[in-house]
Each structure stands twice: as structure tokens, then as C-alpha cells.
mmCIF file with all atom_site columns, C-alpha atoms in Angstrom:
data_model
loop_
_atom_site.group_PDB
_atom_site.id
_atom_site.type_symbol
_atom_site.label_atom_id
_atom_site.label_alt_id
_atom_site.label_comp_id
_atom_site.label_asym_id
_atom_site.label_entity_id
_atom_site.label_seq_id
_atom_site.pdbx_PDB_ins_code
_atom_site.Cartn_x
_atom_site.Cartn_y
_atom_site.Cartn_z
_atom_site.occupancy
_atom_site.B_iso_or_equiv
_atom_site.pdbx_formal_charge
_atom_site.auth_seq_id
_atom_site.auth_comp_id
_atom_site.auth_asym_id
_atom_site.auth_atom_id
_atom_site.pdbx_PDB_model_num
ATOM 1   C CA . UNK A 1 1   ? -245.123 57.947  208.748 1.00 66.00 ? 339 UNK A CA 1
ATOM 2   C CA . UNK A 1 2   ? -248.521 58.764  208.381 1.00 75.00 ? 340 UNK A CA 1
ATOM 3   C CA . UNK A 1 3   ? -250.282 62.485  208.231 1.00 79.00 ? 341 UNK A CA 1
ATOM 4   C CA . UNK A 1 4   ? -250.885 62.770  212.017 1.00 76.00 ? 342 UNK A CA 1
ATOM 5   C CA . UNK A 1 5   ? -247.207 61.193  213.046 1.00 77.00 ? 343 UNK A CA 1
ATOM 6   C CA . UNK A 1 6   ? -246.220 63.910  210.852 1.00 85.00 ? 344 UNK A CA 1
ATOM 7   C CA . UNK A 1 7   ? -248.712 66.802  212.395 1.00 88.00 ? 345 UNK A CA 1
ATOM 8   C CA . UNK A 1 8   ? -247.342 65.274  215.713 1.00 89.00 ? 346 UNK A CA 1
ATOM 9   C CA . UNK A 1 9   ? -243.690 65.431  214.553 1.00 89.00 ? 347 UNK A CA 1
ATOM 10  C CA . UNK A 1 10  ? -243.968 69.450  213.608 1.00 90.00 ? 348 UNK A CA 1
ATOM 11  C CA . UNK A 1 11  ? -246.146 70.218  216.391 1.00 91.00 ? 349 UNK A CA 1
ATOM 12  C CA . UNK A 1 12  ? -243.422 68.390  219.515 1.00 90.00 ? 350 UNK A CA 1
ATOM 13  C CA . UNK A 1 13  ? -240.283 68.698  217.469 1.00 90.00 ? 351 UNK A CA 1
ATOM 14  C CA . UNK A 1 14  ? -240.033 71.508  215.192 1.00 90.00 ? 352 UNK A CA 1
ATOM 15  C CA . UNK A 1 15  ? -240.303 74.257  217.895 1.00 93.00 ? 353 UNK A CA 1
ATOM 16  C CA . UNK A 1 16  ? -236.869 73.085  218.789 1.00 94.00 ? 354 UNK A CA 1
ATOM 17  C CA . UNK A 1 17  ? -235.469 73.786  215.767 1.00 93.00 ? 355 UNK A CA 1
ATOM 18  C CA . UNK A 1 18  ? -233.493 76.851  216.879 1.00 93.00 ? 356 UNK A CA 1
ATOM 19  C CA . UNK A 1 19  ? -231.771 75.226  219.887 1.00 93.00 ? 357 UNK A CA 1
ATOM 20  C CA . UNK A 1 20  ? -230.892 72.477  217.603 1.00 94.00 ? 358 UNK A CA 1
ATOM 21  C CA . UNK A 1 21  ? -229.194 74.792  215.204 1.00 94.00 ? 359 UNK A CA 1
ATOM 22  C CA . UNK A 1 22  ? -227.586 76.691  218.185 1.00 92.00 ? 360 UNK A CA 1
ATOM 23  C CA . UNK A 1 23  ? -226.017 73.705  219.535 1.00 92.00 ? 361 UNK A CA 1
ATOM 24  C CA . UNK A 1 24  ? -225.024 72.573  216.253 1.00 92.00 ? 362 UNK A CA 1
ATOM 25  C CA . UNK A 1 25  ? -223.312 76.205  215.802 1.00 91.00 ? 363 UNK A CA 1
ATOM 26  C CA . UNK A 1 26  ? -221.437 76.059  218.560 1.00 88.00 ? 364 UNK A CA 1
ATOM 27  C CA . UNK A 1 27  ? -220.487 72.616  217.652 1.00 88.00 ? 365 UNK A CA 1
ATOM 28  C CA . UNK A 1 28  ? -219.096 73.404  214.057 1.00 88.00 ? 366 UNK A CA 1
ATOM 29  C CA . UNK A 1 29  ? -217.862 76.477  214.623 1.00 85.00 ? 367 UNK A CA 1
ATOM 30  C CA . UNK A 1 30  ? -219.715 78.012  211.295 1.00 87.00 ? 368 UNK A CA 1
ATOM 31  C CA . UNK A 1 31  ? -223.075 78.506  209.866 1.00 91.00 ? 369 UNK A CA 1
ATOM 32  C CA . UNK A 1 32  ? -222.617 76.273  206.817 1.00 92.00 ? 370 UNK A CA 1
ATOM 33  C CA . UNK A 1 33  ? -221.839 73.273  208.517 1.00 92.00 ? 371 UNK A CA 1
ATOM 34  C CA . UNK A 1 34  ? -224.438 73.959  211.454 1.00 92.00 ? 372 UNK A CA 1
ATOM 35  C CA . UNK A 1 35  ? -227.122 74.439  208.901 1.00 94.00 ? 373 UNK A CA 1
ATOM 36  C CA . UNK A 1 36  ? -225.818 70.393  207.818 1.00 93.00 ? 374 UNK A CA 1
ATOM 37  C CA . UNK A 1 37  ? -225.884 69.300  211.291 1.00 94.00 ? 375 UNK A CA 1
ATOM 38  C CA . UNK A 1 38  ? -229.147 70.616  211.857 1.00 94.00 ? 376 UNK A CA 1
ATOM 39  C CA . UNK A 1 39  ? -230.950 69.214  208.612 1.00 94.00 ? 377 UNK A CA 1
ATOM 40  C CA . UNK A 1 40  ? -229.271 65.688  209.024 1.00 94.00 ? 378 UNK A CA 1
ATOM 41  C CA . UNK A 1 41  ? -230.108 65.850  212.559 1.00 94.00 ? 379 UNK A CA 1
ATOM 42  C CA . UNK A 1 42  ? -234.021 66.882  211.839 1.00 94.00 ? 380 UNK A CA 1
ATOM 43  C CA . UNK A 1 43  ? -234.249 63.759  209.357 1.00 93.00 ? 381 UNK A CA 1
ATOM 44  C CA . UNK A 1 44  ? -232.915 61.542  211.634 1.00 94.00 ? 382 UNK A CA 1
ATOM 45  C CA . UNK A 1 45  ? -235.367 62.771  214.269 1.00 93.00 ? 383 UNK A CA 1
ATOM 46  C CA . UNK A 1 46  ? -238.031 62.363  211.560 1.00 92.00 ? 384 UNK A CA 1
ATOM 47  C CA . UNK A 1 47  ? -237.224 59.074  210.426 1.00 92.00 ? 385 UNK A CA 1
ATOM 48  C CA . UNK A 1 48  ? -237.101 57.686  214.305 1.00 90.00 ? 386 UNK A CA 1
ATOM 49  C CA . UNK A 1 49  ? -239.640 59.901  215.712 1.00 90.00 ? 387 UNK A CA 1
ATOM 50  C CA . UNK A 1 50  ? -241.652 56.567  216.091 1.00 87.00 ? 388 UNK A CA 1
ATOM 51  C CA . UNK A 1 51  ? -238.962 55.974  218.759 1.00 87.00 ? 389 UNK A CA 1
ATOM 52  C CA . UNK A 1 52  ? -240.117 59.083  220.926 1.00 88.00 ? 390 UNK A CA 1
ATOM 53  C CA . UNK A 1 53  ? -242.016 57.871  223.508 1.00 85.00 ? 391 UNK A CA 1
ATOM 54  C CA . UNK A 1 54  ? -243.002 61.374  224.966 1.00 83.00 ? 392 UNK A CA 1
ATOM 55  C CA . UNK A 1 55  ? -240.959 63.322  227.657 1.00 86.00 ? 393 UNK A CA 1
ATOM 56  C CA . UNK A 1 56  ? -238.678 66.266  226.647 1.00 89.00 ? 394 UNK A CA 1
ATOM 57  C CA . UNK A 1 57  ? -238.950 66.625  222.942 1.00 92.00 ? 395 UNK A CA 1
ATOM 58  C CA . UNK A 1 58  ? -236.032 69.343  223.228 1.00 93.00 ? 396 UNK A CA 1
ATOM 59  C CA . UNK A 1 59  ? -233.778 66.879  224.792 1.00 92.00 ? 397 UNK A CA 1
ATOM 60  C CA . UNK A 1 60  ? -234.407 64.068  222.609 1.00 93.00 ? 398 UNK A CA 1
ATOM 61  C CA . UNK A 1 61  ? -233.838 66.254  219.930 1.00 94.00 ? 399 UNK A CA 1
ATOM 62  C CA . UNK A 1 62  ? -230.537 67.880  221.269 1.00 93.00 ? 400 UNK A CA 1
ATOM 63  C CA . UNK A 1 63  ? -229.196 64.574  221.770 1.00 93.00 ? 401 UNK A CA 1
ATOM 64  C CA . UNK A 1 64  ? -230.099 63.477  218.203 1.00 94.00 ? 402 UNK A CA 1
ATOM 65  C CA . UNK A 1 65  ? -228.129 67.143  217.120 1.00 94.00 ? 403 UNK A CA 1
ATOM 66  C CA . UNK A 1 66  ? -224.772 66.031  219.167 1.00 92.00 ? 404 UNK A CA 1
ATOM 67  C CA . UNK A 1 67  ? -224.670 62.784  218.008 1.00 92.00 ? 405 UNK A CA 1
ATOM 68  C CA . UNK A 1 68  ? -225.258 63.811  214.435 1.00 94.00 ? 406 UNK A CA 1
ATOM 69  C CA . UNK A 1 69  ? -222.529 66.451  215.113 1.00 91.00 ? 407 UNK A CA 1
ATOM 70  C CA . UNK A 1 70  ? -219.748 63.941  216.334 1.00 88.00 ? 408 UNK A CA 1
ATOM 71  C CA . UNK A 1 71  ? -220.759 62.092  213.622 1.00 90.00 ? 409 UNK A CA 1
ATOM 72  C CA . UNK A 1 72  ? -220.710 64.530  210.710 1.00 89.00 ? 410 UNK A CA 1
ATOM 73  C CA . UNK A 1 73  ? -217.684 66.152  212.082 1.00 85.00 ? 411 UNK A CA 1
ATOM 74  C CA . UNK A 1 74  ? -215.443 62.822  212.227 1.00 86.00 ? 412 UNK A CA 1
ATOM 75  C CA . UNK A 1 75  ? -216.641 62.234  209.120 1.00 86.00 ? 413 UNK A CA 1
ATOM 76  C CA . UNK A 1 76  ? -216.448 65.317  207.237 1.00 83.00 ? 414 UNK A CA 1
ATOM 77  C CA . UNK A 1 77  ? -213.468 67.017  209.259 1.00 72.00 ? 415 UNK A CA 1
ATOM 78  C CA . UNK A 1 78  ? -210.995 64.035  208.989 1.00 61.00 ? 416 UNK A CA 1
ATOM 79  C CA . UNK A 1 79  ? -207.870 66.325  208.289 1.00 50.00 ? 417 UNK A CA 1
ATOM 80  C CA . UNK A 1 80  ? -208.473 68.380  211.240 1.00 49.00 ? 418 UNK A CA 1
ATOM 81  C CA . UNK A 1 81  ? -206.931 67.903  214.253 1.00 44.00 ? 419 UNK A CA 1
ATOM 82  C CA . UNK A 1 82  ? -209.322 67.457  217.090 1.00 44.00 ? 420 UNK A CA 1
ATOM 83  C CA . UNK A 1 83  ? -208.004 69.627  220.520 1.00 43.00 ? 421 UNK A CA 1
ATOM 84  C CA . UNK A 1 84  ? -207.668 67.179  223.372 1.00 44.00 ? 422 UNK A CA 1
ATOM 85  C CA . UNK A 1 85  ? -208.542 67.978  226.996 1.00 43.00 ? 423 UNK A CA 1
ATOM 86  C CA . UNK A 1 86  ? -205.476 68.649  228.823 1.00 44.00 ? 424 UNK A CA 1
ATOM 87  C CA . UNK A 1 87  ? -205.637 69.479  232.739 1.00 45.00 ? 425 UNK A CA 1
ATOM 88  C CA . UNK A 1 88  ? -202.588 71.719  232.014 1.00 43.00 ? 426 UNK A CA 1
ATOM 89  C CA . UNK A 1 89  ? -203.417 73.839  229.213 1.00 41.00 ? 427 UNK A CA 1
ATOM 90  C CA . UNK A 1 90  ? -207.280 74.113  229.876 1.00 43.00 ? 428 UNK A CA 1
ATOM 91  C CA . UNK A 1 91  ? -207.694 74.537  233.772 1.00 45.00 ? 429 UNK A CA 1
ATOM 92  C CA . UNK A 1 92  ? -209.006 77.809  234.481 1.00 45.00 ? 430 UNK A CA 1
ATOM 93  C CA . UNK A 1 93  ? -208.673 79.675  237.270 1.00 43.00 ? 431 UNK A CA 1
ATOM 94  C CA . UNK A 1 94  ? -232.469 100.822 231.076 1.00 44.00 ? 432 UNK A CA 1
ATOM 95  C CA . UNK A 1 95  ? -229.389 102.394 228.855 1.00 41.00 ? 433 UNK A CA 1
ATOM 96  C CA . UNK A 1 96  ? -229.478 99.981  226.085 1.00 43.00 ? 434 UNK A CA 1
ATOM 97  C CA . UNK A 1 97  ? -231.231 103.193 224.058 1.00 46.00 ? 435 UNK A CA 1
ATOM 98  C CA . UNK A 1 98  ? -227.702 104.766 224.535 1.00 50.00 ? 436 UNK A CA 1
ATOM 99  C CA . UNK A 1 99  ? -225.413 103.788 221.099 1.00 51.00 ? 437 UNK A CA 1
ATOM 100 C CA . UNK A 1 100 ? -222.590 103.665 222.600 1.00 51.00 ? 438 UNK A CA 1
ATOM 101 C CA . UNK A 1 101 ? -223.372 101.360 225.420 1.00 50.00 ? 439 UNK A CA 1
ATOM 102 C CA . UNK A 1 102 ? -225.056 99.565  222.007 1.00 50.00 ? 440 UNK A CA 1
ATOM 103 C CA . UNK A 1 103 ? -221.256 99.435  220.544 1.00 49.00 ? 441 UNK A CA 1
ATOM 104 C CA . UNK A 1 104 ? -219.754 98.449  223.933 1.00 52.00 ? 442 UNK A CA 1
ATOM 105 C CA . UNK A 1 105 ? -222.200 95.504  224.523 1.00 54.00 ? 443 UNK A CA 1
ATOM 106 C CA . UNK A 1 106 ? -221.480 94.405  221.040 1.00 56.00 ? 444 UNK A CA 1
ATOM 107 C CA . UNK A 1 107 ? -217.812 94.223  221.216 1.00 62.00 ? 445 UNK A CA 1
ATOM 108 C CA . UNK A 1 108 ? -218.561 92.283  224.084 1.00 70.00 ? 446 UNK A CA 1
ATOM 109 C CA . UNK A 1 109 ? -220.387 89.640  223.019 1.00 72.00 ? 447 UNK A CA 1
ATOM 110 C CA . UNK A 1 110 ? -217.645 89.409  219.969 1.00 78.00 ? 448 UNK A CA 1
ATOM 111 C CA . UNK A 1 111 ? -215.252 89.055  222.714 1.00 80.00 ? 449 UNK A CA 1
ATOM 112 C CA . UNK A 1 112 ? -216.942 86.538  224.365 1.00 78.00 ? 450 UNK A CA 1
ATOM 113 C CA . UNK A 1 113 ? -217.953 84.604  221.599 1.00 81.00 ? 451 UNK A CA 1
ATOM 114 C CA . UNK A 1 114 ? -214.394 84.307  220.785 1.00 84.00 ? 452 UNK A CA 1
ATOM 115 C CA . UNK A 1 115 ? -213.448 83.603  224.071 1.00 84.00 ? 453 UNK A CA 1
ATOM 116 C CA . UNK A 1 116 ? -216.071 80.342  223.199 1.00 85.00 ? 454 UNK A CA 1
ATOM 117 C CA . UNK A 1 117 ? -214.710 79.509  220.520 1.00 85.00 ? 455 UNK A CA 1
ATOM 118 C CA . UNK A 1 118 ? -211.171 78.678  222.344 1.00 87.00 ? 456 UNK A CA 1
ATOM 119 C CA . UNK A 1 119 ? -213.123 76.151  224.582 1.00 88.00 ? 457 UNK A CA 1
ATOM 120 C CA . UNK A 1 120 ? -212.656 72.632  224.008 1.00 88.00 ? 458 UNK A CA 1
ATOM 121 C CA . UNK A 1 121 ? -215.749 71.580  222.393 1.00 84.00 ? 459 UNK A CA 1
ATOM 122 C CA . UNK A 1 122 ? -216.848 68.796  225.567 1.00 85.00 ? 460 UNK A CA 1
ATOM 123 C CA . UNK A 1 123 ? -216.586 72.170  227.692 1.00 90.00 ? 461 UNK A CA 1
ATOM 124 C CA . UNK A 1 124 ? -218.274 74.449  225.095 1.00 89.00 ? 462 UNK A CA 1
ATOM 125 C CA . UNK A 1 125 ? -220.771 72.065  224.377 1.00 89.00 ? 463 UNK A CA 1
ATOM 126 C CA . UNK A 1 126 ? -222.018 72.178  228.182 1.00 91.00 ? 464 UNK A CA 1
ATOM 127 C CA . UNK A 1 127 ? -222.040 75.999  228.187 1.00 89.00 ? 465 UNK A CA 1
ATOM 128 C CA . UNK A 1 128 ? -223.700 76.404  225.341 1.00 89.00 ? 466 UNK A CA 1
ATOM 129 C CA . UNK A 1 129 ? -226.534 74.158  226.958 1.00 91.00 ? 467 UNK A CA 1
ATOM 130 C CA . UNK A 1 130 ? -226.662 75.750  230.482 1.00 90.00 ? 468 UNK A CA 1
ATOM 131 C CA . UNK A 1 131 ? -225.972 79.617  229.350 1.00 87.00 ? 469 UNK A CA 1
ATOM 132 C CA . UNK A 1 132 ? -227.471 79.663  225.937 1.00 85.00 ? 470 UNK A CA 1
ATOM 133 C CA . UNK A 1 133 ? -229.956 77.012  225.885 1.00 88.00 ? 471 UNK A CA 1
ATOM 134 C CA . UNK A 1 134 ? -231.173 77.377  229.348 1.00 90.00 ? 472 UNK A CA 1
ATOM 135 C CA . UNK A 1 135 ? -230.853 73.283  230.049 1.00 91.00 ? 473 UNK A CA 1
ATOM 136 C CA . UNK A 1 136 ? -230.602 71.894  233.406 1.00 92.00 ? 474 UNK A CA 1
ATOM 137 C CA . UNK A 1 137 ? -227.703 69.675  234.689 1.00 94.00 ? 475 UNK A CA 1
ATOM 138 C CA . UNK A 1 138 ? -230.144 66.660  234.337 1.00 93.00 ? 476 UNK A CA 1
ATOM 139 C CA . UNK A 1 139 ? -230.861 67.205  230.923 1.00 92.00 ? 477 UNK A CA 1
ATOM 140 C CA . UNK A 1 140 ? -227.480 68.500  230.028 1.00 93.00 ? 478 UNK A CA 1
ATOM 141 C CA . UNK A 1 141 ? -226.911 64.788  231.583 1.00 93.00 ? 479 UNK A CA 1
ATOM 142 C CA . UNK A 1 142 ? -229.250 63.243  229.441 1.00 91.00 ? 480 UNK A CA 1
ATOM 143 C CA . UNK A 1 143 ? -228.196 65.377  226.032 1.00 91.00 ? 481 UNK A CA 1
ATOM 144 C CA . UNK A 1 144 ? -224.624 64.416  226.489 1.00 90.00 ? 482 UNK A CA 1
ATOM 145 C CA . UNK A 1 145 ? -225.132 61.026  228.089 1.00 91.00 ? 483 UNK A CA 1
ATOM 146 C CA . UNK A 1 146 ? -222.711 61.556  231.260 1.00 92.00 ? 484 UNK A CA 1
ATOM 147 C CA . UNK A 1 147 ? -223.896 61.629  234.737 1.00 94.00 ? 485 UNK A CA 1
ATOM 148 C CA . UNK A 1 148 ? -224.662 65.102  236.463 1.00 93.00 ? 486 UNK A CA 1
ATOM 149 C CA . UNK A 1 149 ? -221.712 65.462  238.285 1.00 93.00 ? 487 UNK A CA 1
ATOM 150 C CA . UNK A 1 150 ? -219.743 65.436  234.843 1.00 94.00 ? 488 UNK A CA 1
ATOM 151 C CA . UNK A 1 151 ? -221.529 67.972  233.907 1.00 93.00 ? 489 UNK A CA 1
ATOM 152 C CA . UNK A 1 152 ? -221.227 70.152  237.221 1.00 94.00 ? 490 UNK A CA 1
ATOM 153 C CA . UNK A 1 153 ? -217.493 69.403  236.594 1.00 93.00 ? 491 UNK A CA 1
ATOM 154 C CA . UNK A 1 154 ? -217.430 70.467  232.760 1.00 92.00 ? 492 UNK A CA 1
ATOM 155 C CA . UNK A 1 155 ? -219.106 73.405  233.560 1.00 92.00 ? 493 UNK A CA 1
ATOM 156 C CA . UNK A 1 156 ? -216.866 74.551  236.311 1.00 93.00 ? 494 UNK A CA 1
ATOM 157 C CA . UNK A 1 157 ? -214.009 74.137  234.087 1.00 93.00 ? 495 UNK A CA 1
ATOM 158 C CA . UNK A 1 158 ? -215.801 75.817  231.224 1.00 91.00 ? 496 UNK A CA 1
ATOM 159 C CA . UNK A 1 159 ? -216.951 79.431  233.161 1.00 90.00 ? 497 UNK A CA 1
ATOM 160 C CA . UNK A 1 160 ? -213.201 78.800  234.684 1.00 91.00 ? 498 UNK A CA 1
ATOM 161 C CA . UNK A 1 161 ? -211.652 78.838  230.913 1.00 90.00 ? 499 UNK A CA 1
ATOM 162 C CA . UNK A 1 162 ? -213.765 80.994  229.626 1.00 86.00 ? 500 UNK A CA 1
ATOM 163 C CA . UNK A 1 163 ? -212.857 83.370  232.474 1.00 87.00 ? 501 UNK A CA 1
ATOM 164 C CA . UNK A 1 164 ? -208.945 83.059  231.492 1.00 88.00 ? 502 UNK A CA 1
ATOM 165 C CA . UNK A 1 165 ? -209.837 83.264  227.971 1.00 86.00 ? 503 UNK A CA 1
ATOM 166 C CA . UNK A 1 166 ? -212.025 86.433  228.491 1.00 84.00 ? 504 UNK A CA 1
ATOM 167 C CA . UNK A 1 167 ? -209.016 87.986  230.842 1.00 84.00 ? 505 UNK A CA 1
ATOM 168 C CA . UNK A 1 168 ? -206.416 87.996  228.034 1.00 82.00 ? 506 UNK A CA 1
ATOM 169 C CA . UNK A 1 169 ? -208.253 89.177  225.546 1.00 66.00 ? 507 UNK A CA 1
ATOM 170 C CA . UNK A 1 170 ? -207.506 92.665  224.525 1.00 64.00 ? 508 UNK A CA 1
ATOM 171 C CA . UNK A 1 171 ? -210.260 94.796  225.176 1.00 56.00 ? 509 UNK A CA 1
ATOM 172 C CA . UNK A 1 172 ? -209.988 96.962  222.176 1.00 49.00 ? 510 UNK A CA 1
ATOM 173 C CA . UNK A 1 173 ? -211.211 100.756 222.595 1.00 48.00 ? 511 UNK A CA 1
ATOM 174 C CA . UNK A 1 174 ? -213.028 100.420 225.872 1.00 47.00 ? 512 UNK A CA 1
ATOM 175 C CA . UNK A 1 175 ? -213.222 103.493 228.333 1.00 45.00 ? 513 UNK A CA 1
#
């Protein structure tokens, strides 16, 4: 790759970099292996960036990310024991100056990140996009290569989940 391929590369793909680690935390579950992901992710994208032929450089990328994820994971979480979908067990029905709204809000993103965490990762995946990322359901589509209407579907199951998953939580010391 020559000097401006690789001016090109930093300038389209690099801003990206932070929804590529994002989905690649929420994929892995910790920082370590995210920080993996994303590297061997951002090669790949480097070494095929030839390939690009213009478009959404934050999809392409994405994509490159969740592949590299599957990948990495199969490969590097063999022992594991991946958690299948299963219609039974997964269908699911300004005073920010004030600190202790400050502590409240916190414990509530703890509790929903754990909530996450509980997902299946095809359904935390697609919230992570939508919610997080701010994709749409066509490149959601395009990210996880599945038509829209899967997606519509995964995401109705995920807000449905993460609904239960939020509702038995304890809520700690809330008012």
C-alpha cells in the first residue's frame, strides 16, 4: 500500500475506530480481548482496504470487526460453551449537577449493562448496533449479513429480553 492508500486508509477508516472497539466489547465481553478483536480487525481492514470500493466506511469496517470476532472467539474460546438461542428461555415479554441523581444514573447503567451481558450475543450484537452505535436496520443488515426483517426480529427479541432481564434485577438502594 502506498503513502496516499495509507493517508486514505486513516482518513475513511480510522475515525471508526471506537465503534469498532465498542462492538468488539460487547462481543467479548472484556476489554482485553476487545482490544484483540479490534487490532486484528484494523489489520485486516488495512491489508484489504484495496477491496473498499467507497460507501459506508463504518459498515465495512463493523463487518470486518464481527467477522474477526466470530473468528477470534471460536478460535481462542474453544473450551467455552457458546449459549444457544432458545425460543423458551430467551423470549421476552437538567439535574444531572445533582450527585445523587449522578449515583442513581450510574447504578443504572451497571444494571443495564449487566442486563446486556445476559443477552445472547446474535441479540446483543444487534442492540449494541441500533442503541449504542446508532446503525440503521439496513446497515445492521449489511454488518451482520441477514436481511432487515432479521434484524427487526432480533431486535424485538433483544429490548424484549433485555426488558425481563432488567425486571429481575435487584435494584439495590434505590428510593
Amino acid at each position: 500500500m502506498n503513502s496516499a492508500d495509507q493517508s486514505q486508509f486513516e482518513l475513511v477508516v480510522l475515525p471508526h475506530l471506537d465503534a469498532a472497539y465498542n462492538l468488539a466489547r460487547w462481543i467479548a465481553g472484556n476489554e482485553r480481548d476487545a482490544e484483540d478483536i479490534t487490532q486484528e480487525a484494523s489489520l485486516r481492514a488495512f491489508k484489504f482496504f484495496s477491496s473498499f470500493r467507497g460507501g459506508d466506511a463504518r459498515s465495512w469496517l463493523l463487518t470486518i470487526v464481527r467477522r474477526t470476532a466470530r473468528t477470534w472467539l471460536r478460535r481462542n474460546r474453544q473450551h467455552e460453551e457458546a449459549v444457544e438461542f432458545d425460543e423458551e428461555l430467551h423470549s421476552g415479554q437538567d439535574v444531572s449537577a445533582n450527585p445523587e441523581v449522578a449515583l442513581v444514573r450510574a447504578d443504572d447503567v451497571e444494571l443495564v449493562r449487566q442486563a446486556l451481558e445476559t443477552l445472547p450475543a446474535l441479540f446483543r450484537e444487534v442492540l449494541v448496533l441500533r442503541e449504542l452505535e446508532g446503525c440503521s436496520y439496513k446497515e445492521i443488515a449489511e454488518i451482520a449479513g441477514v436481511p432487515v426483517g432479521t434484524v427487526m426480529s432480533r431486535l424485538a427479541r433483544a429490548r424484549g429480553q433485555l426488558q425481563t432481564a432488567l425486571s429481575t434485577q435487584p435494584d439495590g438502594d434505590h428510593p
